[in-house]
Short mmCIF file of C-alpha atoms in Angstrom, two decimals:
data_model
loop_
_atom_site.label_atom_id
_atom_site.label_comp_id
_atom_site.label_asym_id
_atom_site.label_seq_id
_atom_site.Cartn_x
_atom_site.Cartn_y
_atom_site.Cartn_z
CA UNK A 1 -10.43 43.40 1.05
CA UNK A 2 -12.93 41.13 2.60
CA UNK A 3 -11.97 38.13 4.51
CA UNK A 4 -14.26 35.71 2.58
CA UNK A 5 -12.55 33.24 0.32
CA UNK A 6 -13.78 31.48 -2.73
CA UNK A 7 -15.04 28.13 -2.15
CA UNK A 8 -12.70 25.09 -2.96
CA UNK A 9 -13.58 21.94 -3.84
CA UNK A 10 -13.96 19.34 -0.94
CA UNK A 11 -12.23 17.01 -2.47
CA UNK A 12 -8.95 19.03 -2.09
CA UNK A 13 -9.10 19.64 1.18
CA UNK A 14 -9.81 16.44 2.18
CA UNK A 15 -6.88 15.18 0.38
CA UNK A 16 -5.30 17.59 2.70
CA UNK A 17 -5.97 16.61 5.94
CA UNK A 18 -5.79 12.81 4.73
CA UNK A 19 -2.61 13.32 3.94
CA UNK A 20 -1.42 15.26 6.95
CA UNK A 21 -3.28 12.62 9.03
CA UNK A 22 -1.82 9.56 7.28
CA UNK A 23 0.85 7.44 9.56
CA UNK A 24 4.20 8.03 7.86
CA UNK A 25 5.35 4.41 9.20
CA UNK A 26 7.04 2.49 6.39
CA UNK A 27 3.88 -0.24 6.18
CA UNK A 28 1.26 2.47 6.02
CA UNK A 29 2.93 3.51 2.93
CA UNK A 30 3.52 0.47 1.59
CA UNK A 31 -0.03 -0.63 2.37
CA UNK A 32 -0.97 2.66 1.40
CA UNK A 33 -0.06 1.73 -2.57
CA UNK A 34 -0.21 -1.52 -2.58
CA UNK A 35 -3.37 -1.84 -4.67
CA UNK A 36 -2.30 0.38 -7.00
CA UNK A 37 1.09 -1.74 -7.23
CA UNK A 38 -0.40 -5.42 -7.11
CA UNK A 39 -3.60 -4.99 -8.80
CA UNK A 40 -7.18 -5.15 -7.43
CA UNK A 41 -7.19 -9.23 -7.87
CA UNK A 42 -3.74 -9.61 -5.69
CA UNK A 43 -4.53 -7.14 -3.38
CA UNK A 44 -8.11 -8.94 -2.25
CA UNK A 45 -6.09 -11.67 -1.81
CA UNK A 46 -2.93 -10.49 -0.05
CA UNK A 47 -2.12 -7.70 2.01
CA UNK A 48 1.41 -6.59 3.20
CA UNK A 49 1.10 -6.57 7.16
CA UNK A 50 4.85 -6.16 8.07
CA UNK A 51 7.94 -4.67 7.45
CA UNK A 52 11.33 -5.04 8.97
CA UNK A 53 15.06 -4.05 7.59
CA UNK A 54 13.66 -4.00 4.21
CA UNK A 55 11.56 -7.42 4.17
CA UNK A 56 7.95 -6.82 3.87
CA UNK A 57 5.85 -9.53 4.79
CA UNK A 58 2.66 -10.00 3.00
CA UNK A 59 -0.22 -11.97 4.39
CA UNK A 60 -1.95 -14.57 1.39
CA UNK A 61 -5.62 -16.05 1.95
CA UNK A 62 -3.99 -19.56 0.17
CA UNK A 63 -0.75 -21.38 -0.25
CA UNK A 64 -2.04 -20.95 -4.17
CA UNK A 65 -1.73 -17.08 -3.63
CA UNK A 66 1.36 -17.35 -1.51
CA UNK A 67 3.26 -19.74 -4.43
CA UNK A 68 1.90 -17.45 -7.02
CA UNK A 69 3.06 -13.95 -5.88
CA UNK A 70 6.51 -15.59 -4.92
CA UNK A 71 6.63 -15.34 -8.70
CA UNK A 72 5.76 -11.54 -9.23
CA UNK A 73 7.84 -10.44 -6.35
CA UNK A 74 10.57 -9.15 -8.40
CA UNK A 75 8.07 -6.90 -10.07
CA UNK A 76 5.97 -5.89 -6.93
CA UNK A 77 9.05 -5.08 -5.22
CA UNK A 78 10.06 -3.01 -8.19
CA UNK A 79 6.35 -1.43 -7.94
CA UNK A 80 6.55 -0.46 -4.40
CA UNK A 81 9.84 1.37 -4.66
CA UNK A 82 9.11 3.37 -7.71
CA UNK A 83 5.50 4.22 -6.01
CA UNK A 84 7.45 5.00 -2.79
CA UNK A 85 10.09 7.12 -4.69
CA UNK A 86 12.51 5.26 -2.97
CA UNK A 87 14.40 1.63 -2.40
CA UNK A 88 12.84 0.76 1.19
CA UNK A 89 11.97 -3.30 -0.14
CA UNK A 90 14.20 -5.29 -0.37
CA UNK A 91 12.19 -8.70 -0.26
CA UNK A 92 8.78 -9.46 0.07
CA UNK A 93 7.68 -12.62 2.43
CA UNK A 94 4.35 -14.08 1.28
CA UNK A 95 2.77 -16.14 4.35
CA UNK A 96 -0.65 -17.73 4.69
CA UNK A 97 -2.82 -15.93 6.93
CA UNK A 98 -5.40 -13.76 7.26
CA UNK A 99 -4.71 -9.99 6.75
CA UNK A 100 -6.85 -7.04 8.24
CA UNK A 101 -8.58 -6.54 4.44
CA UNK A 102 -9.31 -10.43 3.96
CA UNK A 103 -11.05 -11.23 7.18
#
């Protein structure tokens, strides 16, 4: 039997190693999904950059952004625990400052 292998698809094994390389701190995750939970639009202008006992605190570019998202927290928070596969937010803080992805 030779030793070769067929060739895979780079793709997989990059998912691979991402995923064994990925932090498995509760913000990674959350940060992690959080475009696929909030939307491209929200997440250019917010960004979660904290968690602690269940409150995840999410930095907004704007008060506007801030007001607005106080709004759809119920169903972000529902979001991030179904994408998470688990209840780990409770509450989401929206503050005005600048996150790592805004600048």
């Amino acid at each position: 039997m030779s030793p070769y292998r067929e060739p895979r698809q780079i793709a997989e094994a990059l998912a691979r190693v991402t995923a064994k390389a990925a932090p498995a701190t509760t913000i990674a995750r959350l940060q992690g999904c959080w475009e696929t939970v909030a939307g491209p639009v929200i997440a250019a202008e917010a960004e979660p950059v904290s968690e602690r006992s269940g409150v995840v605190t999410v930095a907004c570019r704007s008060a506007v952004w801030a007001n607005e998202l106080e709004l759809l927290a119920p169903g972000l928070v529902k979001g991030l625990n179904e994408a998470l596969g688990t209840e780990v937010v409770g509450t989401l803080r929206f503050v005005v400052g600048r996150s790592g992805r805004n600048g």
